[in-house]
Amino acid sequence: MLIVMKSTSKETEVQQVMDLIVDMGLTPLPVPGSLRTAICITGNKGTVDEGRFLQLNGVKEVIRVTKPYKLVSREVKAEDTVIEIGDVKIGGDNPVQIIAGPCSVESEEQTVEVASALKEMGISLFRAGAFKPRTNPYDFQGFGKEGLTILSHVREKTGMKVVSEVIDTESVSIVYDHVDILQVGTRSMQNFSLLKKLSKLDKPIMLKRGMSASFEEWMNAAEYVMMGGNHQVILCERGLRTFSQHSRNTLDLSVVPLVKSVSHLPIIVDPSHGVGRRDSVRPMARASVACGAHALLIEAHTHPEKAYSDKAQTIDMEALKAIMRDVDVLGELEQIVV
Ligand code: PEP
Ligand code: MN
């Protein structure tokens, strides 16, 4: 249930609502938003008597939320959430952002070289994994803390904002200081203790869709992060495991408009992991933007053939420039069509 306050409501009136929710043995979750003040009620097993709230001063209306996930849903927050990372904005009507970089941090030299090339191209968001969750235990596992120190140097030297993965609860505090966005990988989407820990942070979380996760499971995973108080969630579609053999995963672009209608959270697409082969990254990047993605996550390297991980899907700087041109053209088209 959602209690919507009048625009003229006072802080004491909001507090009264919160107190009543607690008195009823339930949990109040304030919903941030510029358009209205609202408080979501969770923890109820049955129906809650809405009359008790409607008689309080400052209460405008009480809305029953039909979805199993609340804070994620547009029923609770109608306006688009825009995530601000410094002066970069992801979500709403803001221009499509490109988050690019190698799959892994490989060395200081490689990381600075790739980041500098990206910066020169006008990209502000750099991605690279220091902790790598690999399917095969014999594969390169990432440089861990050492890799994070390198990412901090990249941040200092280039001024770029950095995205890197957290693979478990222990890595959260280690990664936190070195990055601007914490990535939850496909294999961790339902690591609920990790999600709960991330829910207490004041930095954005990029939540990749589990490779076999339904839409509802994904939204519920986002709800775990939001219900602990962290409302800065970016959803990322990265492809599903299907019976198709021609690509690493099957990129489910049909989920993009669905996310946008059901949720106010930004939705971005990772065509690199979605297809697993570099010749398909550009067409699927175009398709992602055409269907409404707020940003693209792309694996790019100055020497893709030397990449330590995900070489087959990593594109070079020229290919990335072509995608950037596509994104610009699609951005203009959208303005003409709308
Ligand atoms: C990655 O971004 O390098 C990664 C491991 O992604 P995913 O979790 O989607 O496989
Ligand atoms: Mn990768």
Coordinates of C-alpha atoms and ligand atoms in Angstrom, one line a residue:
M1 CA 0.0 0.0 0.0
L2 CA 1.1 3.5 -0.8
I3 CA 0.2 6.6 1.3
V4 CA 0.5 9.7 -0.9
M5 CA 0.8 13.0 1.0
K6 CA -0.7 16.3 -0.1
S7 CA 1.9 18.7 -1.6
T8 CA 1.1 21.1 1.4
S9 CA 1.7 18.4 4.0
K10 CA 4.0 19.2 6.9
E11 CA 6.9 17.1 8.1
T12 CA 5.1 16.4 11.3
E13 CA 2.1 15.0 9.3
V14 CA 4.5 12.7 7.4
Q15 CA 5.9 11.6 10.7
Q16 CA 2.5 10.8 12.0
V17 CA 1.9 8.5 9.1
M18 CA 5.2 6.8 9.7
D19 CA 4.4 6.3 13.4
L20 CA 1.0 4.8 12.6
I21 CA 2.6 2.3 10.2
V22 CA 5.1 1.3 12.9
D23 CA 2.3 1.1 15.5
M24 CA 0.5 -1.3 13.2
G25 CA 3.6 -3.6 13.3
L26 CA 4.4 -2.8 9.7
T27 CA 7.4 -1.2 7.9
P28 CA 7.3 2.3 6.4
L29 CA 9.5 2.9 3.4
P30 CA 9.7 6.6 2.2
V31 CA 9.7 6.8 -1.6
P32 CA 11.9 9.6 -2.8
G33 CA 10.6 11.7 -5.7
S34 CA 10.5 15.4 -6.7
L35 CA 6.8 15.3 -7.6
R36 CA 5.2 14.0 -4.4
T37 CA 5.9 12.7 -0.9
A38 CA 4.8 9.1 -0.5
I39 CA 5.4 6.3 2.0
C40 CA 5.2 2.7 1.0
I41 CA 3.9 0.1 3.5
T42 CA 5.5 -3.3 3.5
G43 CA 5.4 -6.3 5.8
N44 CA 1.6 -6.7 5.7
K45 CA 0.3 -10.2 5.3
G46 CA -3.4 -9.3 4.7
T47 CA -5.2 -6.0 3.8
V48 CA -4.4 -2.9 5.8
D49 CA -7.3 -0.6 6.9
E50 CA -6.8 2.4 4.6
G51 CA -9.4 4.5 6.5
R52 CA -6.9 4.9 9.4
F53 CA -4.6 6.8 7.1
L54 CA -7.2 8.7 5.2
Q55 CA -8.3 10.4 8.4
L56 CA -4.8 11.7 9.2
N57 CA -4.0 15.3 8.3
G58 CA -1.9 15.8 5.2
V59 CA -2.8 12.5 3.6
K60 CA -4.0 12.9 0.0
E61 CA -4.8 9.3 -1.0
V62 CA -4.1 5.7 -0.4
I63 CA -3.2 3.5 -3.3
R64 CA -3.2 -0.3 -3.3
V65 CA -0.1 -1.6 -5.0
T66 CA -0.9 -4.7 -7.0
K67 CA 2.7 -5.8 -7.9
P68 CA 4.7 -8.1 -5.7
Y69 CA 7.6 -5.7 -6.0
K70 CA 6.7 -2.2 -4.7
L71 CA 9.5 0.3 -4.8
V72 CA 10.6 -0.8 -8.2
S73 CA 7.1 -0.3 -9.7
R74 CA 5.6 2.8 -11.4
E75 CA 2.5 2.3 -9.2
V76 CA 4.6 3.6 -6.3
K77 CA 6.7 6.1 -8.3
A78 CA 5.3 7.3 -11.7
E79 CA 8.2 9.6 -12.7
D80 CA 11.4 8.1 -14.3
T81 CA 14.4 7.7 -11.9
V82 CA 17.5 9.4 -13.2
I83 CA 20.8 8.2 -11.7
E84 CA 23.4 11.0 -11.5
I85 CA 27.0 10.0 -11.4
G86 CA 28.7 13.4 -11.2
D87 CA 27.4 15.3 -14.2
V88 CA 26.5 12.1 -16.1
K89 CA 22.9 11.2 -16.0
I90 CA 21.3 7.8 -16.8
G91 CA 17.6 7.4 -17.3
G92 CA 14.6 9.5 -18.2
D93 CA 14.9 11.6 -21.3
N94 CA 18.6 12.0 -21.0
P95 CA 20.8 11.2 -24.0
V96 CA 22.0 7.5 -24.2
Q97 CA 25.2 7.0 -22.3
I98 CA 27.9 4.6 -23.2
I99 CA 29.7 2.6 -20.5
A100 CA 32.8 1.0 -22.1
G101 CA 36.0 -0.7 -21.2
P102 CA 37.7 -4.1 -21.1
C103 CA 36.1 -7.1 -19.5
S104 CA 39.0 -7.2 -17.0
V105 CA 41.6 -5.0 -15.5
E106 CA 44.8 -6.6 -16.9
S107 CA 47.6 -4.2 -16.0
E108 CA 48.0 -0.5 -15.1
E109 CA 49.3 0.2 -18.6
Q110 CA 46.5 -1.6 -20.4
T111 CA 43.8 0.0 -18.2
V112 CA 45.1 3.5 -18.5
E113 CA 45.6 3.1 -22.3
V114 CA 42.0 1.9 -22.9
A115 CA 40.5 4.5 -20.5
S116 CA 42.4 7.4 -22.1
A117 CA 41.3 6.3 -25.6
L118 CA 37.7 6.2 -24.4
K119 CA 38.0 9.5 -22.7
E120 CA 39.3 11.1 -25.9
M121 CA 36.3 9.7 -27.7
G122 CA 34.0 11.6 -25.3
I123 CA 33.1 8.6 -23.1
S124 CA 32.7 9.4 -19.3
L125 CA 31.9 6.0 -17.9
F126 CA 34.6 3.3 -17.7
R127 CA 34.0 -0.4 -17.0
A128 CA 36.5 -3.1 -16.1
G129 CA 36.3 -6.1 -13.7
A130 CA 38.8 -6.6 -10.9
F131 CA 36.9 -9.5 -9.3
K132 CA 35.9 -11.8 -12.1
P133 CA 33.2 -14.5 -11.5
R134 CA 34.4 -17.1 -14.0
T135 CA 32.5 -20.3 -15.0
N136 CA 35.7 -22.3 -15.2
P137 CA 37.8 -22.1 -12.0
Y138 CA 41.0 -22.4 -14.1
D139 CA 40.2 -19.2 -16.1
F140 CA 41.7 -15.8 -15.1
Q141 CA 39.9 -14.7 -11.9
G142 CA 40.8 -11.0 -12.0
F143 CA 43.4 -9.1 -10.1
G144 CA 41.2 -8.3 -7.1
K145 CA 42.4 -5.6 -4.8
E146 CA 45.4 -4.9 -7.1
G147 CA 43.0 -4.3 -10.0
L148 CA 40.9 -1.9 -7.9
T149 CA 44.0 0.2 -7.1
I150 CA 44.6 0.4 -10.8
L151 CA 41.0 1.5 -11.3
S152 CA 41.5 4.3 -8.7
H153 CA 44.5 5.5 -10.7
V154 CA 42.4 5.6 -13.8
R155 CA 39.7 7.6 -12.0
E156 CA 42.4 10.1 -10.8
K157 CA 44.2 10.4 -14.1
T158 CA 41.2 10.6 -16.5
G159 CA 38.4 11.9 -14.3
M160 CA 36.2 9.1 -15.7
K161 CA 33.6 7.4 -13.5
V162 CA 34.2 3.8 -12.9
V163 CA 32.0 0.7 -12.9
S164 CA 33.2 -2.6 -11.5
E165 CA 31.8 -5.8 -10.2
V166 CA 31.1 -7.1 -6.6
I167 CA 31.0 -10.8 -6.5
D168 CA 30.1 -11.5 -2.8
T169 CA 29.4 -9.7 0.5
E170 CA 33.1 -9.6 1.4
S171 CA 34.1 -7.8 -1.8
V172 CA 31.6 -4.9 -1.2
S173 CA 33.6 -2.8 1.2
I174 CA 36.8 -3.5 -0.8
V175 CA 35.2 -2.4 -4.1
Y176 CA 33.2 0.5 -2.7
D177 CA 35.9 3.1 -2.4
H178 CA 37.3 2.5 -5.9
V179 CA 34.2 2.8 -8.0
D180 CA 31.2 5.1 -8.8
I181 CA 28.8 2.3 -9.7
L182 CA 28.9 -1.3 -8.3
Q183 CA 28.0 -4.0 -10.8
V184 CA 26.1 -7.1 -9.8
G185 CA 26.8 -9.8 -12.4
T186 CA 24.3 -12.2 -13.9
R187 CA 25.6 -15.0 -11.6
S188 CA 24.9 -13.0 -8.5
M189 CA 21.4 -11.5 -9.3
Q190 CA 19.8 -13.7 -6.6
N191 CA 22.6 -13.5 -4.1
F192 CA 20.2 -12.1 -1.5
S193 CA 22.8 -11.4 1.2
L194 CA 24.8 -9.4 -1.4
L195 CA 21.7 -7.5 -2.5
K196 CA 20.9 -6.7 1.2
K197 CA 24.4 -5.4 1.8
L198 CA 24.3 -3.2 -1.3
S199 CA 20.9 -1.8 -0.2
K200 CA 22.7 0.0 2.6
L201 CA 25.1 1.9 0.2
D202 CA 24.9 5.4 -1.1
K203 CA 26.3 4.5 -4.5
P204 CA 24.4 3.3 -7.6
I205 CA 24.0 -0.4 -8.2
M206 CA 24.0 -1.8 -11.7
L207 CA 21.9 -5.0 -11.5
K208 CA 22.4 -7.4 -14.3
R209 CA 19.6 -9.8 -15.1
G210 CA 20.3 -13.4 -14.2
M211 CA 20.9 -15.5 -17.2
S212 CA 17.9 -17.6 -16.5
A213 CA 15.9 -15.1 -14.5
S214 CA 12.3 -14.3 -15.2
F215 CA 11.2 -10.6 -15.4
E216 CA 9.6 -10.9 -12.0
E217 CA 12.6 -12.5 -10.4
W218 CA 14.7 -9.6 -11.7
M219 CA 12.3 -7.0 -10.4
N220 CA 12.3 -8.7 -7.0
A221 CA 16.1 -8.6 -6.9
A222 CA 16.0 -4.8 -7.5
E223 CA 13.4 -4.6 -4.8
Y224 CA 15.9 -6.2 -2.3
V225 CA 18.3 -3.3 -3.0
M226 CA 15.7 -0.6 -2.8
M227 CA 13.9 -1.8 0.3
G228 CA 17.1 -1.4 2.3
G229 CA 17.1 2.3 1.3
N230 CA 19.3 2.4 -1.8
H231 CA 17.0 3.7 -4.6
Q232 CA 19.8 4.1 -7.1
V233 CA 19.4 1.0 -9.2
I234 CA 20.2 0.6 -12.8
L235 CA 18.8 -2.5 -14.5
C236 CA 20.9 -4.2 -17.2
E237 CA 19.7 -6.7 -19.7
R238 CA 22.6 -8.9 -20.8
G239 CA 21.1 -11.9 -22.5
L240 CA 19.5 -15.2 -21.4
R241 CA 20.5 -18.8 -21.7
T242 CA 18.3 -20.4 -24.4
F243 CA 18.6 -23.3 -26.8
S244 CA 20.1 -21.1 -29.5
Q245 CA 23.6 -22.2 -30.3
H246 CA 24.6 -19.3 -32.7
S247 CA 25.2 -16.8 -29.9
R248 CA 26.6 -16.9 -26.4
N249 CA 23.2 -15.7 -25.0
T250 CA 19.9 -14.5 -26.4
L251 CA 19.6 -10.8 -25.9
D252 CA 16.0 -10.2 -24.7
L253 CA 15.3 -6.7 -26.1
S254 CA 11.6 -7.2 -25.7
V255 CA 12.2 -6.7 -22.0
V256 CA 13.3 -3.1 -22.5
P257 CA 9.9 -1.6 -23.2
L258 CA 8.3 -3.8 -20.6
V259 CA 10.7 -2.6 -17.9
K260 CA 10.0 1.0 -19.0
S261 CA 6.2 0.5 -18.6
V262 CA 6.4 -1.4 -15.3
S263 CA 9.3 0.4 -13.6
H264 CA 10.7 3.9 -13.2
L265 CA 14.2 2.6 -13.0
P266 CA 16.7 3.1 -15.8
I267 CA 17.2 0.1 -18.1
I268 CA 20.5 -0.4 -20.0
V269 CA 21.6 -3.1 -22.4
D270 CA 24.9 -5.1 -22.6
P271 CA 25.0 -6.3 -26.2
S272 CA 28.6 -7.7 -25.7
H273 CA 27.6 -10.5 -23.3
G274 CA 24.2 -10.7 -25.0
V275 CA 25.7 -12.0 -28.2
G276 CA 29.3 -13.1 -27.3
R277 CA 30.7 -12.3 -30.7
R278 CA 32.1 -9.0 -31.8
D279 CA 30.5 -8.9 -35.3
S280 CA 27.0 -8.8 -33.7
V281 CA 27.7 -6.2 -31.1
R282 CA 27.1 -3.1 -33.3
P283 CA 23.7 -4.3 -34.8
M284 CA 22.5 -5.3 -31.3
A285 CA 23.7 -2.0 -29.8
R286 CA 21.6 -0.2 -32.5
A287 CA 18.6 -2.3 -31.7
S288 CA 19.0 -1.7 -28.0
V289 CA 18.9 2.1 -28.5
A290 CA 16.1 1.8 -31.0
C291 CA 13.9 0.0 -28.4
G292 CA 14.6 2.5 -25.7
A293 CA 17.7 1.6 -23.7
H294 CA 19.0 4.4 -21.5
A295 CA 22.6 3.3 -21.9
L296 CA 24.8 0.7 -23.4
L297 CA 27.5 -1.4 -21.6
I298 CA 30.1 -2.4 -24.1
E299 CA 33.3 -4.4 -23.8
A300 CA 36.0 -2.5 -25.7
H301 CA 39.8 -2.7 -25.8
T302 CA 42.6 -1.1 -27.6
H303 CA 43.9 -4.6 -28.4
P304 CA 40.9 -6.9 -28.3
E305 CA 43.0 -9.9 -29.5
K306 CA 45.0 -9.6 -26.3
A307 CA 42.1 -9.4 -23.9
Y308 CA 42.4 -11.7 -20.9
S309 CA 38.7 -12.5 -20.8
D310 CA 35.8 -12.3 -23.2
K311 CA 38.1 -11.7 -26.2
A312 CA 35.6 -12.9 -28.7
Q313 CA 33.0 -10.2 -27.9
T314 CA 35.4 -7.4 -27.3
I315 CA 35.4 -4.7 -29.9
D316 CA 38.2 -2.2 -30.8
M317 CA 38.0 1.6 -30.7
E318 CA 37.0 2.1 -34.3
A319 CA 34.0 -0.3 -33.9
L320 CA 33.0 1.6 -30.8
K321 CA 33.2 5.0 -32.6
A322 CA 30.8 3.5 -35.2
I323 CA 28.4 2.6 -32.4
M324 CA 28.7 6.1 -31.0
R325 CA 27.7 7.5 -34.4
D326 CA 24.8 5.2 -34.6
V327 CA 23.7 6.3 -31.1
D328 CA 23.8 10.0 -32.2
V329 CA 21.8 9.3 -35.3
L330 CA 19.2 7.3 -33.4
G331 CA 19.0 10.1 -30.8
E332 CA 18.1 12.6 -33.5
L333 CA 15.6 10.2 -35.1
E334 CA 13.8 9.8 -31.7
Q335 CA 13.4 13.5 -31.5
I336 CA 11.9 13.6 -34.9
V337 CA 9.5 10.8 -34.3
V338 CA 8.3 11.9 -30.8
Ligands
PEP1 C1 31.0 -8.6 -17.2 O1 30.4 -7.6 -17.3 O2 32.2 -8.7 -17.5 C2 30.3 -9.9 -16.7 C3 31.0 -10.8 -16.1 O3 29.0 -9.8 -17.0 P1 27.8 -10.9 -16.8 O4 27.6 -11.0 -15.3 O5 26.7 -10.3 -17.5 O6 28.3 -12.2 -17.4
MN2 MN 33.0 -9.8 -19.6

